[in-house]
């Protein structure tokens, strides 16, 4: 795969033309308040994971509309009695779910609490999922996939529900007695990385305790550029939808502005370590840099949040990014954050 996007020097200064709607903050304030009107109802049932060094809990909590969302909580088995651990809240990639009970315990192996959120309506590819998307718009007219589900309105768009689930997943993780609620790290790859950016932005001023964000080759950033240049899905789902619905381009972009990671990144305050890959034709590096360069820059008319941030660039990689190499980089980043 050749280097198809902007040269690295231009990427480092690239900014998106995406701007937040005038009622952006009010929309998300109302959305989070509506979600919090439902009891969190976080439950943690011990689960057999067939591992001697990890304890696992089958998690259920109330997400968007009070609907139950599943997850896993993994803890090191030999932790000190009564100890509270920093927690990594982990969001998964497009089409994946929380997976099998012992499929991914890496952060618990590193000594953290590891909370994996199931993604509603997904789990049909990659890893198994168990959380349905019961919203009426799930049966509406859309391109195959999830990117255009409910895209006719900001109220019904699929990622409104996912972002709310992700926000409440942090609250659910904080509710467990083995978790230090003031030491929450957000982590994810691709779609998971995009959800990290969204949750970091939504948490700012609304939820205490988020101390770091690790968006790895994040999806859901700079929608206008992404749907114009991206070669492989899921962004092309939107382009293919618009190829048939030729009169919907501007209305669709107006809806997507509420969910674009660039707009949410501006609000974030937690230190962040991004990653991108220059040959990535699923989440092009310019879309990632658009988010990175916006991160912590502040909402329109407000001062920057001064969020510390860094980005790793993997020149010769596609959407796999840094993989095991980047995880080491993340571990070192968290050591500095946590002291």
Coordinates of C-alpha atoms in Angstrom, one line a residue:
X1 CA 0.0 0.0 0.0
X2 CA 1.6 3.4 -1.0
X3 CA 1.5 6.5 1.0
X4 CA -1.8 7.9 -0.4
X5 CA -2.5 10.7 2.1
X6 CA -0.8 14.0 2.8
X7 CA 3.0 14.1 3.5
X8 CA 3.9 13.8 7.2
X9 CA 4.9 17.5 7.4
X10 CA 1.5 18.6 6.2
X11 CA -0.3 16.0 8.4
X12 CA 1.3 17.6 11.5
X13 CA -0.4 20.9 10.7
X14 CA -3.6 19.7 9.1
X15 CA -6.8 20.9 10.6
X16 CA -10.3 19.9 9.6
X17 CA -13.0 22.3 8.4
X18 CA -15.5 20.6 10.6
X19 CA -17.1 23.0 13.1
X20 CA -19.5 22.2 16.0
X21 CA -23.2 23.2 15.6
X22 CA -24.3 26.2 17.7
X23 CA -26.2 23.9 20.0
X24 CA -23.5 21.2 20.3
X25 CA -22.9 21.6 24.0
X26 CA -26.6 21.9 24.8
X27 CA -27.4 18.8 22.7
X28 CA -24.9 16.7 24.6
X29 CA -25.8 18.2 28.0
X30 CA -29.4 17.1 27.4
X31 CA -28.4 13.7 26.1
X32 CA -26.3 12.9 29.1
X33 CA -28.9 14.2 31.5
X34 CA -31.5 12.0 29.8
X35 CA -29.3 9.0 30.1
X36 CA -28.6 9.7 33.8
X37 CA -32.3 9.8 34.5
X38 CA -32.2 6.0 34.3
X39 CA -30.6 4.2 37.3
X40 CA -27.1 2.9 36.4
X41 CA -27.9 -0.6 37.8
X42 CA -24.4 -1.8 37.4
X43 CA -24.0 -5.4 38.4
X44 CA -20.9 -7.6 38.5
X45 CA -21.4 -11.4 38.6
X46 CA -18.3 -13.6 39.0
X47 CA -17.6 -15.5 35.8
X48 CA -15.5 -18.6 35.2
X49 CA -12.7 -17.6 32.9
X50 CA -10.5 -20.8 33.2
X51 CA -7.5 -18.5 34.2
X52 CA -5.6 -18.7 37.4
X53 CA -4.2 -15.2 37.4
X54 CA -7.3 -13.2 36.4
X55 CA -10.7 -12.8 38.1
X56 CA -13.5 -11.9 35.8
X57 CA -17.0 -10.4 36.3
X58 CA -19.9 -10.5 33.9
X59 CA -21.1 -6.9 33.8
X60 CA -24.5 -5.4 33.0
X61 CA -25.3 -1.7 33.3
X62 CA -27.9 0.7 31.9
X63 CA -26.8 2.5 28.7
X64 CA -28.8 4.7 26.3
X65 CA -32.5 4.8 27.1
X66 CA -31.9 2.6 30.1
X67 CA -31.2 -0.5 27.9
X68 CA -28.9 -3.1 29.4
X69 CA -25.3 -3.1 28.1
X70 CA -23.0 -6.0 28.7
X71 CA -19.3 -6.0 29.5
X72 CA -16.4 -7.8 31.2
X73 CA -14.4 -6.6 34.2
X74 CA -11.0 -8.4 34.6
X75 CA -9.0 -7.9 37.8
X76 CA -5.6 -9.4 38.7
X77 CA -6.4 -12.4 40.9
X78 CA -3.5 -11.8 43.4
X79 CA -4.3 -8.1 44.1
X80 CA -4.0 -6.8 47.6
X81 CA -7.2 -7.3 49.6
X82 CA -9.3 -4.1 49.6
X83 CA -7.0 -2.4 47.0
X84 CA -8.5 -0.2 44.4
X85 CA -6.8 -0.3 41.0
X86 CA -6.6 2.2 38.2
X87 CA -9.1 1.0 35.5
X88 CA -8.7 0.9 31.7
X89 CA -12.1 1.2 30.1
X90 CA -11.7 -0.5 26.7
X91 CA -13.9 0.1 23.7
X92 CA -13.8 -2.4 20.7
X93 CA -13.4 -2.1 17.0
X94 CA -16.2 -1.9 14.4
X95 CA -18.3 -5.1 14.1
X96 CA -16.8 -6.5 17.3
X97 CA -18.2 -7.1 20.8
X98 CA -16.8 -7.8 24.2
X99 CA -15.6 -11.3 23.1
X100 CA -15.3 -14.5 25.0
X101 CA -14.7 -14.4 28.8
X102 CA -10.9 -14.8 28.5
X103 CA -10.3 -13.5 25.1
X104 CA -8.6 -10.2 26.1
X105 CA -7.3 -9.7 29.6
X106 CA -4.1 -7.7 28.6
X107 CA -4.6 -4.7 30.9
X108 CA -5.4 -6.9 33.9
X109 CA -2.2 -8.8 33.1
X110 CA -0.4 -5.4 33.4
X111 CA -1.9 -4.9 36.8
X112 CA -4.8 -2.7 36.0
X113 CA -8.6 -3.3 36.3
X114 CA -9.7 -3.9 32.7
X115 CA -13.3 -3.1 31.8
X116 CA -14.5 -4.1 28.3
X117 CA -17.7 -2.6 27.0
X118 CA -19.8 -4.6 24.6
X119 CA -20.9 -2.4 21.6
X120 CA -24.7 -2.5 21.0
X121 CA -25.8 -4.1 17.8
X122 CA -22.3 -5.4 17.0
X123 CA -20.4 -8.6 17.7
X124 CA -21.1 -10.1 14.3
X125 CA -17.5 -9.9 13.2
X126 CA -14.2 -9.9 15.0
X127 CA -15.3 -10.7 18.5
X128 CA -18.6 -12.0 19.9
X129 CA -21.2 -9.5 21.2
X130 CA -24.3 -9.9 23.4
X131 CA -25.9 -6.4 23.5
X132 CA -28.7 -5.7 21.0
X133 CA -29.6 -2.3 19.7
X134 CA -33.4 -2.1 20.4
X135 CA -33.9 1.5 19.1
X136 CA -36.6 1.8 16.5
X137 CA -34.2 3.4 14.0
X138 CA -32.3 0.1 13.9
X139 CA -34.9 -1.1 11.4
X140 CA -34.9 2.0 9.3
X141 CA -33.7 2.5 5.7
X142 CA -29.9 2.6 5.7
X143 CA -26.9 1.2 4.0
X144 CA -25.9 -2.3 5.1
X145 CA -23.8 -1.8 8.3
X146 CA -24.1 0.8 11.0
X147 CA -22.7 4.0 9.7
X148 CA -26.1 5.2 8.4
X149 CA -28.4 3.8 11.0
X150 CA -30.7 6.6 12.1
X151 CA -28.7 9.1 10.1
X152 CA -31.8 11.2 9.3
X153 CA -31.6 12.9 12.7
X154 CA -29.2 13.7 15.4
X155 CA -31.6 12.2 18.0
X156 CA -31.7 8.8 16.2
X157 CA -28.2 8.4 14.9
X158 CA -26.6 5.2 16.0
X159 CA -23.5 6.7 17.5
X160 CA -25.5 8.9 19.9
X161 CA -26.5 5.6 21.6
X162 CA -23.0 4.2 21.5
X163 CA -21.4 7.3 22.9
X164 CA -23.9 7.4 25.8
X165 CA -23.2 3.7 26.5
X166 CA -19.5 4.5 26.5
X167 CA -20.0 7.4 29.0
X168 CA -22.1 5.2 31.3
X169 CA -19.5 2.4 31.0
X170 CA -17.1 4.7 32.8
X171 CA -19.6 5.3 35.5
X172 CA -20.2 1.5 35.7
X173 CA -16.5 0.8 36.0
X174 CA -16.2 3.4 38.8
X175 CA -19.0 1.7 40.7
X176 CA -17.0 -1.5 41.4
X177 CA -15.2 -1.6 44.8
X178 CA -12.0 -2.9 43.2
X179 CA -11.7 0.2 41.0
X180 CA -10.1 3.5 41.9
X181 CA -12.8 5.9 40.5
X182 CA -10.3 8.8 40.2
X183 CA -8.0 6.9 37.9
X184 CA -9.8 6.0 34.7
X185 CA -8.0 5.4 31.4
X186 CA -9.9 5.2 28.1
X187 CA -8.5 2.9 25.5
X188 CA -9.5 1.5 22.1
X189 CA -8.4 0.7 18.5
X190 CA -10.2 2.0 15.4
X191 CA -13.9 2.4 16.3
X192 CA -12.8 1.9 19.9
X193 CA -10.3 4.7 19.5
X194 CA -13.0 7.0 18.1
X195 CA -15.2 6.1 21.1
X196 CA -12.2 7.0 23.3
X197 CA -12.1 10.5 21.8
X198 CA -15.8 11.0 22.1
X199 CA -15.9 9.8 25.7
X200 CA -12.9 12.0 26.7
X201 CA -14.7 15.0 25.2
X202 CA -18.1 14.2 26.8
X203 CA -16.4 13.5 30.2
X204 CA -14.9 17.0 30.4
X205 CA -16.9 19.0 32.9
X206 CA -19.5 16.2 33.2
X207 CA -17.6 13.2 34.8
X208 CA -14.6 13.3 37.1
X209 CA -11.8 10.7 37.1
X210 CA -10.7 10.3 33.5
X211 CA -7.0 10.8 33.6
X212 CA -5.8 9.5 30.2
X213 CA -7.1 8.7 26.7
X214 CA -5.4 6.2 24.3
X215 CA -7.1 6.5 20.9
X216 CA -5.3 4.0 18.6
X217 CA -5.8 4.6 14.8
X218 CA -9.2 6.2 15.7
X219 CA -12.2 6.0 13.5
X220 CA -15.1 8.5 13.5
X221 CA -12.9 11.5 12.9
X222 CA -13.3 14.3 10.3
X223 CA -16.3 12.7 8.5
X224 CA -16.3 15.0 5.4
X225 CA -12.7 14.2 4.5
X226 CA -13.0 10.5 5.5
X227 CA -16.0 9.8 3.3
X228 CA -14.2 11.6 0.3
X229 CA -10.9 9.8 0.4
X230 CA -11.2 6.5 2.3
X231 CA -10.7 3.4 0.2
X232 CA -12.1 0.7 2.6
X233 CA -15.0 0.5 5.0
X234 CA -16.7 1.5 7.2
X235 CA -16.6 5.1 6.0
X236 CA -17.6 4.1 2.4
X237 CA -20.9 3.0 3.8
X238 CA -21.8 6.6 4.1
X239 CA -20.5 7.4 0.6
X240 CA -22.5 4.5 -0.9
X241 CA -25.6 5.6 0.9
X242 CA -25.2 9.1 -0.5
X243 CA -24.6 7.7 -4.0
X244 CA -28.2 6.5 -3.9
X245 CA -29.6 9.3 -1.8
X246 CA -28.2 12.1 -3.9
X247 CA -30.1 14.9 -2.1
X248 CA -29.0 14.0 1.4
X249 CA -25.3 15.1 1.5
X250 CA -25.7 18.4 3.4
X251 CA -28.4 17.0 5.8
X252 CA -26.2 14.0 6.5
X253 CA -23.1 16.1 7.2
X254 CA -25.2 18.3 9.5
X255 CA -26.1 15.3 11.6
X256 CA -22.6 13.9 11.6
X257 CA -21.2 17.2 13.0
X258 CA -22.7 16.3 16.4
X259 CA -20.7 13.0 16.4
X260 CA -17.5 13.9 14.7
X261 CA -14.5 13.2 16.9
X262 CA -12.9 16.5 15.8
X263 CA -15.6 18.4 17.6
X264 CA -15.5 16.2 20.7
X265 CA -11.7 16.2 20.8
X266 CA -11.7 20.0 21.3
X267 CA -13.4 19.6 24.6
X268 CA -11.1 17.0 26.1
X269 CA -8.9 17.7 29.1
X270 CA -7.2 14.3 29.8
X271 CA -3.7 13.6 28.6
X272 CA -3.8 11.7 25.3
X273 CA -1.6 9.3 23.4
X274 CA -2.8 8.9 19.8
X275 CA -1.5 6.6 17.1
X276 CA -1.8 6.7 13.3
X277 CA -0.4 4.7 10.4
X278 CA 0.6 6.4 7.2
X279 CA -0.6 3.6 4.9
X280 CA -4.0 3.3 6.7
X281 CA -6.7 3.3 4.1
X282 CA -9.5 2.6 6.6
X283 CA -8.8 5.5 9.0
X284 CA -6.6 7.8 6.9
X285 CA -3.8 9.6 8.8
X286 CA -5.2 13.0 7.9
X287 CA -8.4 12.2 9.7
X288 CA -6.5 11.1 12.8
X289 CA -4.3 14.2 12.7
X290 CA -7.4 16.4 12.4
X291 CA -8.6 14.9 15.7
X292 CA -5.2 15.1 17.3
X293 CA -4.6 18.7 16.3
X294 CA -8.0 19.6 17.6
X295 CA -7.6 17.7 20.9
X296 CA -7.8 20.1 23.9
X297 CA -8.0 23.2 21.6
X298 CA -11.3 24.3 23.3
X299 CA -14.8 24.9 22.1
X300 CA -15.5 27.9 19.9
X301 CA -15.1 31.1 21.9
X302 CA -13.4 29.3 24.8
X303 CA -9.7 28.9 25.8
X304 CA -7.8 25.7 25.0
X305 CA -8.0 23.0 27.7
X306 CA -4.2 22.6 27.6
X307 CA -4.6 18.8 27.5
X308 CA -1.2 17.2 27.1
X309 CA -1.0 15.0 24.0
X310 CA 1.4 13.0 21.9
X311 CA 1.1 10.9 18.7
X312 CA 3.0 7.9 17.4
X313 CA 3.2 7.6 13.6
X314 CA 3.8 4.2 12.1
X315 CA 5.0 5.0 8.6
X316 CA 4.9 1.6 6.9
X317 CA 1.7 0.2 8.5
X318 CA -1.9 0.0 7.4
X319 CA -4.9 -0.1 9.8
X320 CA -3.1 -2.6 12.1
X321 CA -1.0 0.4 13.2
X322 CA 1.6 -0.3 15.9
X323 CA -0.1 -3.3 17.5
X324 CA 2.2 -4.9 20.2
X325 CA 4.8 -2.2 19.7
X326 CA 2.3 0.5 20.4
X327 CA 1.0 -1.3 23.5
X328 CA 4.4 -1.0 25.0
X329 CA 4.3 2.7 24.2
X330 CA 0.9 2.9 26.0
X331 CA 2.2 1.1 29.1
X332 CA 5.1 3.5 29.4
X333 CA 2.8 6.5 28.8
X334 CA 0.5 5.3 31.7
X335 CA 3.5 4.8 34.0
X336 CA 4.3 8.5 33.6
X337 CA 0.7 9.5 34.1
X338 CA 0.2 7.3 37.2
X339 CA 3.6 7.9 38.7

